[in-house]
Amino acid sequence: MALALTDTVTSKFIPNRRPGEVEAVLTFRELNAIPTDRNLATAEFRNGGMLPCLEASFQVEDKEAVLRAPIPSGPAEERVNLHRRLIRQMTLRVLEEITGRPAGPWGILTGPRPTKLVQRRLDQGWEPEAVLRELIQEYKLAPAKACLLLEVVQRQRPLLLSSSDARRWVSIYLGIPFCPTRCLYCSFPGYAIPRTGTRVESFLAALIGEIKAVGEAIQQQDLRVQTVYIGGGTPTALTSDQLHRLLTTLREHLPFIPASGKSGEFTVEAGRPDTLDLERLEVLKAAGVNRLSINPQTMQDRTLDLIGRKHSAADTLKSFYRAREVGFTDINMDVILGLPGETRIDVAATLDSLAQLKPENLSVHILAVKRASRLKEERQQWSLPAPEEVERMLQISREVTAAMGMLPYYLYRQKNILGNLENVGYSQPGRECLYNIQVMEERQTIIGLGGGAGSKWVNPQDWTLVNTYNPKDPQNYVDRIAEVIEKKINRIRGLRVGEA
């Protein structure tokens, strides 16, 4: 098993302390282990007195180590980052030596958006070769991961907004926090329709009110909407009548949403194939939706039943062909690698089945053991594949998508992801999902509406941002809708065209 810094808990980090004082205390837990309080290692870092170096004392299980390393020179404004990077490099080195295990493929990069580092370097005028060297030498990435990062970012660059355009164009996210059932691995704030059916109407009324108010404010600020993404939960868990009312409100109050499906990007997550009947598809098509996400996760019926999804592989095929017949020409499909009980043979069979459908996008996720999921609560009851097996699954996905003519266009990572790997979105050339790029790279304001929806308020001058969130619980959202709308309108009024 490879070492990873993903589960590092930084309990103290105070740069520029006096000589001899503690700068950082780190605690490490075993990667992918059954939840436990046992620490793999602890480390304490001290400023090295008069010398520009860090001194670290490590306690790794029953072994101890002491390490000194010079602090690299650099501008004062970069000092904190240099210290952090050095601390991580020292930690990785000691853990490798003491445990005899190799470093993970992502080295010392621990955040969910590693692409943002590459974006920043290219913004600063770095040559791609210099970026690769830094990723490999300073951040300790495996060369294959460094090349993947650069490839994804270079594909994204032409699709990112300029600073001036980012002041004018926003995207809209609508969160529908209802699902037919809750999946084993899911921690998303979704509520099962059978138990909460009476709450859907009150939620929908509140959401329609939020759409109207936000739509008016957006138009008053002379802003434009680049993409709309309706996610959840499972938006198509709503009835066809409820979907019609929701989408009609969007069309009336955000009139710049494309009506013909020929321009703009309007996505609906039809995540559960069993919710995508002909009537719902026709409602979506008539409303101008031009991109669907149909998410089987696996094409193995035994796994689907195991993880709590009440549909079959045959249902996925029916929904896909039905969507094509209605006229949808841009379809994404999601799969999850590392599901309980699955092997690389199962993954290969799933991907081969989807390849025959020829979707425009394929999103390949690695199972992450999420804190609030039933999988985490019942972790000892489930058999998950070893990290080496998950890596082989990921390699199969790379081979299949390449054979389909697809290219990687967005990437992100998650805490507690199996094998310390990554999620990758693939697309046919020219069919990249703009919303996925914008939400990952955080180069555009995204206004979230509905239950649990997050908003990203981006300052295009320096690409800093503020995140705000709607209440997760549907009833809490309904009860607080006036407050939610007021705060959001005030934020939108601050998005003055031409202002930083």
Short mmCIF file of C-alpha atoms in Angstrom, two decimals:
data_model
loop_
_atom_site.label_atom_id
_atom_site.label_comp_id
_atom_site.label_asym_id
_atom_site.label_seq_id
_atom_site.Cartn_x
_atom_site.Cartn_y
_atom_site.Cartn_z
CA MET A 1 0.00 0.00 0.00
CA ALA A 2 1.38 3.40 -0.97
CA LEU A 3 1.76 6.24 1.49
CA ALA A 4 -0.43 9.30 1.10
CA LEU A 5 -0.80 12.62 2.86
CA THR A 6 -4.53 12.72 2.16
CA ASP A 7 -5.44 11.97 5.76
CA THR A 8 -3.01 14.45 7.28
CA VAL A 9 -4.54 16.39 10.14
CA THR A 10 -2.75 19.71 10.66
CA SER A 11 -3.42 20.60 14.28
CA LYS A 12 -0.99 23.51 14.38
CA PHE A 13 0.81 25.56 11.73
CA ILE A 14 2.17 28.99 12.65
CA PRO A 15 4.83 30.38 10.28
CA ASN A 16 7.51 32.88 11.30
CA ARG A 17 7.73 31.68 14.89
CA ARG A 18 10.75 32.53 17.07
CA PRO A 19 13.74 30.14 16.91
CA GLY A 20 13.01 26.82 18.57
CA GLU A 21 9.23 27.26 18.71
CA VAL A 22 6.89 24.71 17.21
CA GLU A 23 5.71 25.58 13.70
CA ALA A 24 3.57 22.55 12.94
CA VAL A 25 2.25 19.37 14.48
CA LEU A 26 0.94 16.76 12.07
CA THR A 27 -0.94 13.53 12.63
CA PHE A 28 -1.32 10.77 10.03
CA ARG A 29 -3.85 7.99 9.85
CA GLU A 30 -3.70 4.80 7.83
CA LEU A 31 -4.97 5.23 4.25
CA ASN A 32 -8.19 3.31 3.46
CA ALA A 33 -8.21 1.64 6.86
CA ILE A 34 -11.33 0.69 8.76
CA PRO A 35 -12.14 3.76 10.88
CA THR A 36 -9.85 3.79 13.91
CA ASP A 37 -8.23 6.25 16.26
CA ARG A 38 -4.81 4.64 15.81
CA ASN A 39 -2.25 7.05 14.38
CA LEU A 40 0.29 5.93 11.81
CA ALA A 41 2.66 8.76 12.66
CA THR A 42 3.07 12.11 14.36
CA ALA A 43 5.58 14.82 13.55
CA GLU A 44 6.65 18.03 15.28
CA PHE A 45 8.44 20.77 13.35
CA ARG A 46 10.56 23.52 14.92
CA ASN A 47 12.28 26.54 13.51
CA GLY A 48 15.99 25.66 13.39
CA GLY A 49 17.32 28.53 15.48
CA MET A 50 19.72 30.88 13.70
CA LEU A 51 19.96 28.61 10.67
CA PRO A 52 17.31 28.87 7.92
CA CYS A 53 16.13 25.31 8.35
CA LEU A 54 13.38 23.19 9.86
CA GLU A 55 14.00 20.48 12.43
CA ALA A 56 11.48 17.66 12.57
CA SER A 57 11.09 14.88 15.10
CA PHE A 58 8.94 11.94 14.00
CA GLN A 59 7.23 9.17 15.93
CA VAL A 60 6.18 6.46 13.47
CA GLU A 61 4.51 3.57 15.27
CA ASP A 62 7.37 2.36 17.54
CA LYS A 63 10.16 4.12 15.61
CA GLU A 64 11.60 7.61 15.91
CA ALA A 65 13.47 9.83 13.48
CA VAL A 66 14.91 13.34 13.43
CA LEU A 67 15.39 15.30 10.22
CA ARG A 68 16.79 18.74 9.36
CA ALA A 69 16.22 20.45 6.02
CA PRO A 70 17.19 23.92 4.75
CA ILE A 71 14.35 26.30 4.00
CA PRO A 72 14.47 27.24 0.30
CA SER A 73 14.83 30.90 -0.53
CA GLY A 74 11.94 32.79 -2.05
CA PRO A 75 9.91 35.99 -1.86
CA ALA A 76 8.40 36.90 1.50
CA GLU A 77 4.85 36.48 0.23
CA GLU A 78 5.66 32.85 -0.66
CA ARG A 79 7.23 32.01 2.70
CA VAL A 80 4.18 30.28 4.14
CA ASN A 81 3.78 28.10 1.06
CA LEU A 82 7.49 27.26 1.03
CA HIS A 83 7.32 26.17 4.67
CA ARG A 84 4.24 24.07 4.07
CA ARG A 85 5.79 22.41 1.04
CA LEU A 86 9.03 21.66 2.90
CA ILE A 87 7.13 20.16 5.83
CA ARG A 88 5.26 17.85 3.49
CA GLN A 89 8.43 16.87 1.61
CA MET A 90 10.22 16.03 4.87
CA THR A 91 7.25 14.06 6.11
CA LEU A 92 6.98 11.99 2.94
CA ARG A 93 10.72 11.26 2.98
CA VAL A 94 10.74 10.06 6.58
CA LEU A 95 7.61 7.95 6.19
CA GLU A 96 9.07 6.26 3.11
CA GLU A 97 12.31 5.47 4.93
CA ILE A 98 10.75 4.21 8.15
CA THR A 99 7.85 2.23 6.72
CA GLY A 100 9.55 0.99 3.56
CA ARG A 101 6.45 1.86 1.56
CA PRO A 102 6.51 4.03 -1.57
CA ALA A 103 4.87 7.42 -1.79
CA GLY A 104 1.46 7.64 -3.40
CA PRO A 105 1.13 8.87 -6.99
CA TRP A 106 -0.03 12.33 -5.92
CA GLY A 107 2.99 13.03 -3.73
CA ILE A 108 2.39 15.94 -1.36
CA LEU A 109 -0.64 17.38 -3.17
CA THR A 110 -3.61 16.80 -0.88
CA GLY A 111 -6.39 19.11 -2.06
CA PRO A 112 -9.41 18.25 -4.22
CA ARG A 113 -8.40 20.57 -7.09
CA PRO A 114 -4.79 19.89 -8.11
CA THR A 115 -5.46 21.50 -11.49
CA LYS A 116 -5.62 24.94 -9.85
CA LEU A 117 -1.88 24.86 -9.11
CA VAL A 118 -1.17 24.25 -12.79
CA GLN A 119 -3.64 26.97 -13.84
CA ARG A 120 -1.87 29.42 -11.55
CA ARG A 121 1.56 28.59 -12.92
CA LEU A 122 0.41 29.03 -16.51
CA ASP A 123 -1.24 32.33 -15.53
CA GLN A 124 2.17 33.40 -14.23
CA GLY A 125 3.74 32.68 -17.60
CA TRP A 126 5.47 29.40 -16.79
CA GLU A 127 6.34 27.10 -19.67
CA PRO A 128 4.59 23.70 -19.56
CA GLU A 129 7.94 21.90 -19.19
CA ALA A 130 8.74 23.98 -16.09
CA VAL A 131 5.35 23.14 -14.60
CA LEU A 132 5.98 19.44 -15.13
CA ARG A 133 9.38 19.68 -13.45
CA GLU A 134 7.90 21.42 -10.42
CA LEU A 135 5.11 18.87 -10.07
CA ILE A 136 7.55 15.96 -10.19
CA GLN A 137 10.51 17.41 -8.28
CA GLU A 138 8.86 19.68 -5.72
CA TYR A 139 5.40 18.15 -5.27
CA LYS A 140 6.65 14.57 -5.74
CA LEU A 141 3.96 13.54 -8.22
CA ALA A 142 4.38 10.41 -10.28
CA PRO A 143 5.27 11.52 -13.83
CA ALA A 144 2.06 10.02 -15.22
CA LYS A 145 -0.07 12.10 -12.83
CA ALA A 146 1.89 15.26 -13.61
CA CYS A 147 1.38 14.72 -17.34
CA LEU A 148 -2.33 14.03 -16.79
CA LEU A 149 -2.72 17.27 -14.82
CA LEU A 150 -1.03 19.32 -17.52
CA GLU A 151 -3.04 17.63 -20.28
CA VAL A 152 -6.35 18.37 -18.54
CA VAL A 153 -5.45 22.00 -17.82
CA GLN A 154 -4.25 22.68 -21.36
CA ARG A 155 -7.55 21.31 -22.66
CA GLN A 156 -9.47 23.57 -20.27
CA ARG A 157 -7.58 26.82 -20.92
CA PRO A 158 -9.38 27.82 -24.15
CA LEU A 159 -12.73 27.25 -22.41
CA LEU A 160 -12.07 29.41 -19.34
CA LEU A 161 -13.46 32.92 -19.19
CA SER A 162 -11.23 35.96 -19.28
CA SER A 163 -11.28 38.26 -16.29
CA SER A 164 -13.55 40.72 -18.11
CA ASP A 165 -15.96 38.00 -19.30
CA ALA A 166 -16.10 36.48 -15.82
CA ARG A 167 -17.58 39.77 -14.57
CA ARG A 168 -20.47 39.42 -16.96
CA TRP A 169 -21.17 35.69 -17.22
CA VAL A 170 -22.40 33.46 -14.38
CA SER A 171 -23.65 29.90 -14.15
CA ILE A 172 -26.68 28.57 -12.27
CA TYR A 173 -26.88 25.39 -10.21
CA LEU A 174 -30.20 24.01 -8.95
CA GLY A 175 -30.13 21.40 -6.18
CA ILE A 176 -33.05 18.95 -5.92
CA PRO A 177 -32.42 17.07 -2.64
CA PHE A 178 -34.66 14.08 -3.32
CA CYS A 179 -33.88 10.55 -4.50
CA PRO A 180 -35.88 7.35 -5.02
CA THR A 181 -33.57 5.65 -2.48
CA ARG A 182 -30.27 6.44 -0.77
CA CYS A 183 -27.19 4.68 -2.13
CA LEU A 184 -24.78 2.85 0.16
CA TYR A 185 -21.86 5.21 -0.55
CA CYS A 186 -23.75 8.49 -0.64
CA SER A 187 -23.50 11.26 1.95
CA PHE A 188 -25.24 13.85 -0.22
CA PRO A 189 -28.23 15.58 1.41
CA GLY A 190 -30.79 13.58 -0.54
CA TYR A 191 -34.12 12.51 0.94
CA ALA A 192 -36.03 9.46 -0.25
CA ILE A 193 -39.17 10.43 -2.15
CA PRO A 194 -41.32 7.62 -0.66
CA ARG A 195 -40.77 9.05 2.84
CA THR A 196 -40.83 12.74 1.94
CA GLY A 197 -43.37 12.99 -0.86
CA THR A 198 -45.50 15.53 1.00
CA ARG A 199 -42.45 17.78 1.46
CA VAL A 200 -41.66 17.99 -2.24
CA GLU A 201 -44.43 20.46 -3.07
CA SER A 202 -43.51 22.91 -0.32
CA PHE A 203 -39.86 22.65 -1.35
CA LEU A 204 -40.73 23.25 -4.99
CA ALA A 205 -42.76 26.34 -4.11
CA ALA A 206 -39.81 27.78 -2.18
CA LEU A 207 -37.40 26.99 -5.03
CA ILE A 208 -39.66 28.64 -7.59
CA GLY A 209 -39.70 31.75 -5.41
CA GLU A 210 -35.90 31.72 -5.24
CA ILE A 211 -35.63 31.33 -9.03
CA LYS A 212 -37.92 34.30 -9.65
CA ALA A 213 -36.07 36.58 -7.23
CA VAL A 214 -32.61 35.58 -8.44
CA GLY A 215 -33.62 35.80 -12.10
CA GLU A 216 -34.85 39.36 -11.60
CA ALA A 217 -31.67 40.37 -9.76
CA ILE A 218 -29.45 38.84 -12.44
CA GLN A 219 -31.19 40.77 -15.18
CA GLN A 220 -31.09 44.00 -13.18
CA GLN A 221 -27.31 43.60 -12.94
CA ASP A 222 -27.10 42.99 -16.70
CA LEU A 223 -25.49 39.60 -16.13
CA ARG A 224 -25.67 36.66 -18.53
CA VAL A 225 -26.00 32.95 -17.81
CA GLN A 226 -23.46 30.69 -19.51
CA THR A 227 -24.59 27.31 -18.14
CA VAL A 228 -27.42 25.85 -16.08
CA TYR A 229 -26.96 22.59 -14.19
CA ILE A 230 -29.77 20.84 -12.31
CA GLY A 231 -28.37 18.25 -9.93
CA GLY A 232 -29.18 16.63 -6.65
CA GLY A 233 -30.18 14.20 -5.39
CA THR A 234 -32.06 13.02 -8.44
CA PRO A 235 -33.93 15.84 -10.24
CA THR A 236 -35.90 13.34 -12.32
CA ALA A 237 -37.31 11.88 -9.10
CA LEU A 238 -39.77 14.77 -9.45
CA THR A 239 -42.94 14.00 -11.39
CA SER A 240 -43.25 15.18 -14.98
CA ASP A 241 -45.72 17.87 -13.83
CA GLN A 242 -43.31 19.11 -11.15
CA LEU A 243 -40.45 19.17 -13.66
CA HIS A 244 -42.62 21.10 -16.10
CA ARG A 245 -43.44 23.76 -13.49
CA LEU A 246 -39.82 24.06 -12.43
CA LEU A 247 -38.44 24.34 -15.96
CA THR A 248 -41.18 26.71 -17.08
CA THR A 249 -40.24 29.05 -14.23
CA LEU A 250 -36.60 28.89 -15.29
CA ARG A 251 -37.50 29.72 -18.88
CA GLU A 252 -39.73 32.64 -17.89
CA HIS A 253 -37.40 34.24 -15.37
CA LEU A 254 -34.05 33.38 -16.94
CA PRO A 255 -35.02 33.99 -20.59
CA PHE A 256 -31.44 33.68 -21.77
CA ILE A 257 -31.52 29.93 -21.15
CA PRO A 258 -31.40 28.35 -24.64
CA ALA A 259 -34.84 27.35 -25.89
CA SER A 260 -33.76 25.48 -29.00
CA GLY A 261 -30.98 23.36 -27.54
CA LYS A 262 -28.61 24.72 -30.19
CA SER A 263 -26.67 27.10 -27.98
CA GLY A 264 -25.62 27.39 -24.38
CA GLU A 265 -25.41 24.46 -21.99
CA PHE A 266 -28.40 23.25 -19.99
CA THR A 267 -27.76 20.01 -18.08
CA VAL A 268 -30.08 17.84 -16.02
CA GLU A 269 -28.80 14.94 -13.96
CA ALA A 270 -31.14 12.08 -14.69
CA GLY A 271 -28.99 10.05 -12.36
CA ARG A 272 -31.32 7.11 -11.85
CA PRO A 273 -32.25 5.44 -15.15
CA ASP A 274 -35.49 4.16 -13.59
CA THR A 275 -36.76 7.76 -13.24
CA LEU A 276 -36.28 8.64 -16.90
CA ASP A 277 -39.52 7.73 -18.66
CA LEU A 278 -40.71 9.09 -22.00
CA GLU A 279 -42.95 11.76 -20.45
CA ARG A 280 -40.12 13.25 -18.37
CA LEU A 281 -37.75 13.17 -21.34
CA GLU A 282 -40.23 15.08 -23.48
CA VAL A 283 -40.68 17.69 -20.74
CA LEU A 284 -36.91 18.16 -20.51
CA LYS A 285 -36.49 18.41 -24.26
CA ALA A 286 -39.32 20.92 -24.66
CA ALA A 287 -37.76 23.12 -21.96
CA GLY A 288 -34.47 23.43 -23.84
CA VAL A 289 -32.40 20.96 -21.84
CA ASN A 290 -29.58 19.94 -24.18
CA ARG A 291 -27.37 17.75 -22.00
CA LEU A 292 -28.33 14.74 -19.89
CA SER A 293 -26.40 12.76 -17.33
CA ILE A 294 -27.57 9.14 -17.08
CA ASN A 295 -25.60 7.46 -14.31
CA PRO A 296 -25.61 3.67 -14.07
CA GLN A 297 -22.49 3.61 -11.78
CA THR A 298 -22.11 -0.06 -12.76
CA MET A 299 -23.73 -2.44 -15.22
CA GLN A 300 -23.58 -5.35 -12.77
CA ASP A 301 -27.08 -6.08 -11.46
CA ARG A 302 -25.86 -7.78 -8.29
CA THR A 303 -23.85 -4.67 -7.38
CA LEU A 304 -26.74 -2.33 -8.16
CA ASP A 305 -28.91 -4.26 -5.72
CA LEU A 306 -26.12 -4.34 -3.13
CA ILE A 307 -25.61 -0.56 -3.14
CA GLY A 308 -29.32 0.24 -2.96
CA ARG A 309 -30.09 1.36 -6.51
CA LYS A 310 -33.47 0.05 -7.58
CA HIS A 311 -32.75 -0.26 -11.28
CA SER A 312 -31.06 -2.79 -13.51
CA ALA A 313 -28.48 -2.61 -16.27
CA ALA A 314 -31.33 -3.19 -18.72
CA ASP A 315 -33.07 -0.06 -17.36
CA THR A 316 -29.94 1.95 -18.17
CA LEU A 317 -29.97 0.72 -21.77
CA LYS A 318 -33.66 1.50 -22.17
CA SER A 319 -33.27 5.01 -20.77
CA PHE A 320 -30.28 5.76 -22.97
CA TYR A 321 -31.95 4.63 -26.20
CA ARG A 322 -35.15 6.44 -25.24
CA ALA A 323 -33.20 9.67 -24.69
CA ARG A 324 -31.60 9.31 -28.11
CA GLU A 325 -35.02 8.78 -29.71
CA VAL A 326 -36.33 11.97 -28.09
CA GLY A 327 -33.40 13.85 -29.61
CA PHE A 328 -30.73 14.19 -26.92
CA THR A 329 -27.34 14.30 -28.64
CA ASP A 330 -25.19 15.14 -25.61
CA ILE A 331 -25.27 12.46 -22.91
CA ASN A 332 -22.89 11.85 -20.02
CA MET A 333 -22.68 8.58 -18.11
CA ASP A 334 -21.11 8.09 -14.65
CA VAL A 335 -19.38 4.99 -13.35
CA ILE A 336 -17.81 4.27 -9.96
CA LEU A 337 -14.72 2.08 -9.67
CA GLY A 338 -14.09 0.16 -6.45
CA LEU A 339 -17.67 -0.70 -5.51
CA PRO A 340 -18.07 -3.47 -2.92
CA GLY A 341 -17.43 -6.92 -4.33
CA GLU A 342 -16.41 -5.76 -7.80
CA THR A 343 -13.22 -6.76 -9.60
CA ARG A 344 -11.42 -5.40 -12.63
CA ILE A 345 -13.36 -7.96 -14.71
CA ASP A 346 -16.64 -6.38 -13.60
CA VAL A 347 -15.31 -2.90 -14.37
CA ALA A 348 -14.13 -3.97 -17.83
CA ALA A 349 -17.56 -5.45 -18.57
CA THR A 350 -19.31 -2.26 -17.42
CA LEU A 351 -17.09 -0.01 -19.50
CA ASP A 352 -17.41 -2.23 -22.57
CA SER A 353 -21.21 -2.04 -22.27
CA LEU A 354 -21.13 1.75 -22.06
CA ALA A 355 -18.63 2.03 -24.91
CA GLN A 356 -21.17 0.36 -27.19
CA LEU A 357 -23.65 3.14 -26.39
CA LYS A 358 -21.17 5.83 -27.51
CA PRO A 359 -22.06 8.59 -25.02
CA GLU A 360 -20.45 11.99 -25.56
CA ASN A 361 -19.08 12.12 -21.99
CA LEU A 362 -17.98 9.46 -19.52
CA SER A 363 -17.20 10.41 -15.92
CA VAL A 364 -15.03 7.88 -14.09
CA HIS A 365 -15.20 8.13 -10.30
CA ILE A 366 -13.26 6.20 -7.67
CA LEU A 367 -15.25 5.14 -4.62
CA ALA A 368 -14.68 7.45 -1.66
CA VAL A 369 -15.67 6.37 1.85
CA LYS A 370 -17.63 9.46 2.83
CA ARG A 371 -18.03 10.43 6.45
CA ALA A 372 -21.84 10.50 6.55
CA SER A 373 -22.45 7.49 4.30
CA ARG A 374 -23.90 4.15 5.32
CA LEU A 375 -20.74 2.58 3.88
CA LYS A 376 -18.66 4.43 6.50
CA GLU A 377 -21.03 3.47 9.30
CA GLU A 378 -20.98 -0.20 8.27
CA ARG A 379 -17.41 -0.27 6.95
CA GLN A 380 -16.46 -3.60 8.54
CA GLN A 381 -19.35 -5.34 6.77
CA TRP A 382 -18.17 -4.49 3.26
CA SER A 383 -15.30 -5.88 1.22
CA LEU A 384 -13.61 -3.22 -0.90
CA PRO A 385 -10.91 -3.88 -3.52
CA ALA A 386 -7.26 -3.33 -2.61
CA PRO A 387 -5.58 -0.13 -3.84
CA GLU A 388 -3.59 -2.09 -6.42
CA GLU A 389 -6.80 -3.53 -7.85
CA VAL A 390 -8.39 -0.08 -8.01
CA GLU A 391 -5.35 1.23 -9.90
CA ARG A 392 -5.81 -1.58 -12.44
CA MET A 393 -9.49 -0.63 -12.76
CA LEU A 394 -8.47 2.96 -13.43
CA GLN A 395 -5.99 1.81 -16.08
CA ILE A 396 -8.78 -0.14 -17.80
CA SER A 397 -10.93 3.02 -17.83
CA ARG A 398 -8.09 4.96 -19.46
CA GLU A 399 -7.72 2.31 -22.15
CA VAL A 400 -11.45 2.08 -22.88
CA THR A 401 -12.00 5.84 -23.07
CA ALA A 402 -8.98 6.19 -25.36
CA ALA A 403 -10.42 3.51 -27.63
CA MET A 404 -13.70 5.49 -27.66
CA GLY A 405 -11.81 8.56 -28.89
CA MET A 406 -12.36 10.41 -25.61
CA LEU A 407 -9.94 12.78 -23.89
CA PRO A 408 -9.70 13.79 -20.19
CA TYR A 409 -11.05 17.30 -19.61
CA TYR A 410 -11.64 17.68 -15.87
CA LEU A 411 -10.20 16.10 -12.76
CA TYR A 412 -10.70 16.27 -9.03
CA ARG A 413 -9.84 14.28 -5.94
CA GLN A 414 -11.69 13.43 -2.73
CA LYS A 415 -10.83 12.64 0.84
CA ASN A 416 -10.75 8.91 1.65
CA ILE A 417 -10.75 7.97 -2.04
CA LEU A 418 -9.64 4.39 -2.66
CA GLY A 419 -6.01 4.03 -3.67
CA ASN A 420 -5.42 7.77 -3.19
CA LEU A 421 -6.37 8.18 -6.85
CA GLU A 422 -8.52 10.66 -8.80
CA ASN A 423 -11.85 11.18 -10.56
CA VAL A 424 -11.61 12.03 -14.25
CA GLY A 425 -14.18 13.29 -16.74
CA TYR A 426 -13.70 12.26 -20.38
CA SER A 427 -15.38 13.65 -23.46
CA GLN A 428 -15.39 13.47 -27.20
CA PRO A 429 -13.33 16.39 -28.57
CA GLY A 430 -15.40 19.57 -28.47
CA ARG A 431 -18.09 18.04 -26.22
CA GLU A 432 -16.62 19.07 -22.86
CA CYS A 433 -19.09 20.06 -20.14
CA LEU A 434 -18.47 23.76 -19.47
CA TYR A 435 -20.19 23.66 -16.09
CA ASN A 436 -17.90 20.88 -14.84
CA ILE A 437 -14.86 22.92 -15.83
CA GLN A 438 -16.17 26.11 -14.23
CA VAL A 439 -17.15 24.48 -10.96
CA MET A 440 -13.79 22.72 -10.62
CA GLU A 441 -11.51 25.57 -11.69
CA GLU A 442 -13.52 28.25 -9.83
CA ARG A 443 -13.06 30.90 -12.52
CA GLN A 444 -16.71 31.94 -12.65
CA THR A 445 -19.42 32.91 -10.18
CA ILE A 446 -21.86 30.03 -9.78
CA ILE A 447 -25.17 30.85 -8.11
CA GLY A 448 -26.66 27.87 -6.30
CA LEU A 449 -30.42 27.58 -5.85
CA GLY A 450 -32.36 24.92 -3.96
CA GLY A 451 -31.61 22.46 -1.19
CA GLY A 452 -27.98 22.24 -0.12
CA ALA A 453 -26.86 24.24 -3.16
CA GLY A 454 -23.51 25.96 -2.89
CA SER A 455 -22.69 29.31 -4.49
CA LYS A 456 -19.20 30.40 -5.54
CA TRP A 457 -18.81 34.19 -5.60
CA VAL A 458 -15.65 34.74 -7.63
CA ASN A 459 -13.58 37.92 -7.81
CA PRO A 460 -12.21 37.92 -11.39
CA GLN A 461 -9.45 40.35 -10.46
CA ASP A 462 -7.46 37.72 -8.54
CA TRP A 463 -9.70 34.61 -8.76
CA THR A 464 -10.36 34.55 -5.03
CA LEU A 465 -13.82 33.46 -3.98
CA VAL A 466 -16.35 33.18 -1.18
CA ASN A 467 -18.50 30.05 -0.78
CA THR A 468 -22.04 30.24 0.62
CA TYR A 469 -24.56 27.43 1.05
CA ASN A 470 -28.31 26.99 1.19
CA PRO A 471 -29.77 24.84 4.01
CA LYS A 472 -29.48 21.12 3.26
CA ASP A 473 -32.66 19.92 4.88
CA PRO A 474 -35.70 20.61 2.64
CA GLN A 475 -37.89 21.79 5.51
CA ASN A 476 -35.16 24.05 6.86
CA TYR A 477 -34.75 25.46 3.35
CA VAL A 478 -38.49 26.15 3.15
CA ASP A 479 -38.61 27.74 6.59
CA ARG A 480 -35.65 30.04 5.85
CA ILE A 481 -36.36 30.86 2.21
CA ALA A 482 -36.92 34.59 2.80
CA GLU A 483 -33.54 34.86 4.52
CA VAL A 484 -31.89 32.75 1.80
CA ILE A 485 -33.26 34.99 -0.95
CA GLU A 486 -32.34 38.24 0.80
CA LYS A 487 -28.72 37.21 1.32
CA LYS A 488 -28.40 35.98 -2.24
CA ILE A 489 -29.87 39.12 -3.77
CA ASN A 490 -27.41 41.23 -1.79
CA ARG A 491 -24.55 39.13 -3.16
CA ILE A 492 -25.80 39.46 -6.73
CA ARG A 493 -26.10 43.22 -6.39
CA GLY A 494 -22.39 43.25 -5.61
CA LEU A 495 -21.61 41.64 -8.98
CA ARG A 496 -21.38 44.95 -10.82
CA VAL A 497 -20.35 44.64 -14.44
CA GLY A 498 -16.87 46.07 -14.87
CA GLU A 499 -16.09 46.15 -11.13
CA ALA A 500 -13.54 43.97 -9.39
#
